[in-house]
Amino acid sequence: MSVTAARGFRAAGVAAGIKSGGGRDVALVVNDGPRDAAAGVFTANRVQAAPVRYSREVLADGALRAVVLNSGGANACTGPRGYQDTLATAERAAGRLGVDGADVAVCSTGLIGVPLPMDRLLPGVDEAVAGLSPDGGQDAARAVMTTDTVPKTASVTRDGWTVGGMAKGAGMLAPGLATMLAVLTTDADVDAAALDRALREATRLTFDRVDSDGCMSTNDTVLLLASGAAGTAADPACFAEAVREVCADLAAQLVADAEGASKEIHVEVVGAASEDDAVEVGRSVARNNLLKCAVHGEDPNWGRVLSAVGTTSAAFEPDRLSVAINDVWVCRDGSVGEDRALVDMTGRTVHVTVDLAAGKDSAVIRTNDLTADYVHENSEYSS
Amino acid sequence: MSVTAARGFRAAGVAAGIKSGGGRDVALVVNDGPRDAAAGVFTANRVQAAPVRYSREVLADGALRAVVLNSGGANACTGPRGYQDTLATAERAAGRLGVDGADVAVCSTGLIGVPLPMDRLLPGVDEAVAGLSPDGGQDAARAVMTTDTVPKTASVTRDGWTVGGMAKGAGMLAPGLATMLAVLTTDADVDAAALDRALREATRLTFDRVDSDGCMSTNDTVLLLASGAAGTAADPACFAEAVREVCADLAAQLVADAEGASKEIHVEVVGAASEDDAVEVGRSVARNNLLKCAVHGEDPNWGRVLSAVGTTSAAFEPDRLSVAINDVWVCRDGSVGEDRALVDMTGRTVHVTVDLAAGKDSAVIRTNDLTADYVHENSEYSS
């Protein structure tokens, strides 16, 4: 599991005193090669944290030797000083590892608008380098946690090679990714272009279809590093499938651990004229606070689903829309369907199916219910 | 105040047993003329309730003699039967009033997807007709309440003429209006075209800039009826201003009574390259659940404001964005500004100012905080 499941990687997670309340808060993932191919996907938010801007630049050549991650501070909206801090972090790790600073990516997560305590972070980087281990994946996964209650790791092994990964993120999950950091590693012999293709397709279908609370972070980052240590060239389709599987596994873990959630909601849109339509409708339903409250209250309130569908520009006729909740078609052809009393919503997972009756495309968006615990947690996060 | 402040109007509000828990649930507003000019603005939701579709049709000729409104059921997503029920309601009122059925509009509010109990509604219409009074405006305002805790009415009197109105709506407030019913009346001598112009401009700047929870209703309707009973032709600009004032007053009352809200949030966007940009950014900030939770917790979390701004397509440079919370510029030029400890958020109203530094346009969007009470209220609304 985690980032050290694949050969050729070492990792560490240490407590540097950045995060209030203690605990591990600096993670390091190192690719010992022989390859150093890498790809990345970043937030679509136009307000981007310093580490996002920096990591995007160093990834331009498709190569990375290491990734430093910290929790306890997002280093977003911190001005020129923030960028200097990211640069100093990368260079400290590079110096200790004996690699080029331009081959080290940096990821940060935590409160926006607060400078990082560099007097703690830099010694933390030193300690992480000293603690690197082929078994360090779990520690690294713990060190990136913020409001997460459990570390998230996953791995898939195929014909002689492995894809593994870790992720963090419990709030702010949203389209264009979440605050959400994920690092995936593989020992398959794959070049940067193939990594990029596999990662973009995988994130489009997994992390990008998680929408916990409609809020998009300034720091979202997903990285994929290949060491080639297995000495095996993976079949491209098989490799892409493995990357997607690990991403889907991690994405499901993010939703399961979303802030304050008591229910997981799978919004499946079928009968769409295009995949874009299906995603637009799914997101609109997944973001509807009233529906999320209704699911929390185990109330099969399909009217709120239709209200949300009606705000989209997708192709549909209002009097042909149908909605099922946990497989009971409570709305058929835009009007009252089966008896809502038949719907059992007592389980943790609730399936909402929307049939647009406009085509053959479909998509699933994953979200969670809106609870008083979410409000409490996010009323008290920074102060 | 209310719809009977202007001469030439009578109104009533009666309890017909539609709303669970009793209380007035059928309202009637009648225009006794001499004019019967009218204009209306309806939800932008593509899923529209039967009364919205019907009222839009009967308004096409710019004339209305009466409006029937009911709470206790939205008559939305109720199929052909729902439309028949709306038609029967209009015709019942028309028959009792001795007017044409095509001169009666209908508005409904309540749960979606449940047919109206016509065996109660129609006798309620009879009772309302019997109870019509030039002082009935308050009863009518009470009869349209759902989760509202207080009736909402307003009026403005100018040179010999008056504009008055009532509104309901506490949840589901959103762009393209809310579930939100509002009826405005005037005794000024104004034709349908001028009413339409004045109403569209007023709603664009008031109701349409209220965004309580980002959810858009299937039933939103704002009607404006003119009786001409004052015998005075109002100056067009002065009349438009009066309509805007009444709409602004009612819109402010809606936000003040939003479900579960403990804070009112005014999101003012300045320095925008266009008014559309200002509105887009204002809405994005106003819909950000994380920010709404932060305001609830009296936490001046400006990073959440910047995150929301960053998801828009408005013209701005991230490193020129500034944010003030209650006039303290906690973020300047995309980075840390004045000390956040200077911000006092203990009052009920919180002003969030976003300076895009991209032009001279501005807009204000009004919303409220996200609270545990909102979750409780909306987890239990229908079941």
Coordinates of N, CA and C in Angstrom, one line a residue, chain A residues 42 49-60 83 86-91 100-106:
Chain A
F42 N -3.2 19.7 -11.4 CA -3.3 20.7 -10.4 C -4.7 21.3 -10.4
A49 N -2.0 28.3 -4.9 CA -0.9 28.5 -3.8 C 0.5 28.4 -4.5
A50 N 1.4 29.0 -3.7 CA 2.8 29.0 -4.2 C 3.3 27.6 -4.6
P51 N 3.1 26.6 -3.7 CA 3.6 25.2 -4.1 C 3.0 24.7 -5.4
V52 N 1.7 25.1 -5.7 CA 1.1 24.6 -7.0 C 1.8 25.3 -8.1
R53 N 2.1 26.6 -8.0 CA 2.8 27.3 -9.1 C 4.2 26.8 -9.3
Y54 N 4.8 26.5 -8.2 CA 6.2 26.0 -8.2 C 6.3 24.6 -8.8
S55 N 5.4 23.7 -8.3 CA 5.5 22.3 -8.8 C 5.1 22.2 -10.2
R56 N 4.2 23.0 -10.7 CA 3.8 23.0 -12.1 C 5.0 23.3 -13.0
E57 N 5.8 24.3 -12.5 CA 7.0 24.7 -13.3 C 8.1 23.6 -13.3
V58 N 8.3 23.0 -12.1 CA 9.4 22.0 -12.1 C 9.0 20.7 -12.8
L59 N 7.7 20.5 -13.0 CA 7.2 19.3 -13.7 C 7.2 19.5 -15.2
A60 N 7.5 20.7 -15.7 CA 7.4 20.9 -17.1 C 8.3 20.0 -17.9
Y83 N 6.3 32.1 -2.1 CA 6.9 31.5 -3.2 C 8.4 31.2 -2.8
T86 N 8.5 28.2 -0.6 CA 8.4 26.9 -1.3 C 9.7 26.5 -2.0
L87 N 10.3 27.5 -2.6 CA 11.6 27.3 -3.2 C 12.7 26.8 -2.2
A88 N 12.7 27.5 -1.1 CA 13.6 27.1 0.0 C 13.4 25.7 0.5
T89 N 12.1 25.3 0.5 CA 11.8 23.9 1.0 C 12.3 22.9 0.0
A90 N 12.1 23.2 -1.3 CA 12.6 22.3 -2.4 C 14.1 22.2 -2.4
E91 N 14.7 23.3 -2.2 CA 16.2 23.3 -2.2 C 16.8 22.7 -1.0
D100 N 18.9 17.8 -7.9 CA 18.7 19.1 -8.4 C 17.4 19.7 -7.7
G101 N 17.4 20.9 -7.3 CA 16.2 21.6 -6.7 C 15.1 21.6 -7.7
A102 N 15.4 21.6 -9.0 CA 14.3 21.6 -10.0 C 13.7 20.3 -10.2
D103 N 14.1 19.2 -9.5 CA 13.6 17.9 -9.5 C 12.8 17.6 -8.3
V104 N 12.5 18.6 -7.5 CA 11.7 18.4 -6.2 C 10.4 19.2 -6.3
A105 N 9.3 18.5 -6.2 CA 8.0 19.2 -6.1 C 7.6 19.4 -4.6
V106 N 6.7 20.4 -4.4 CA 6.3 20.7 -3.1 C 4.8 20.8 -3.0

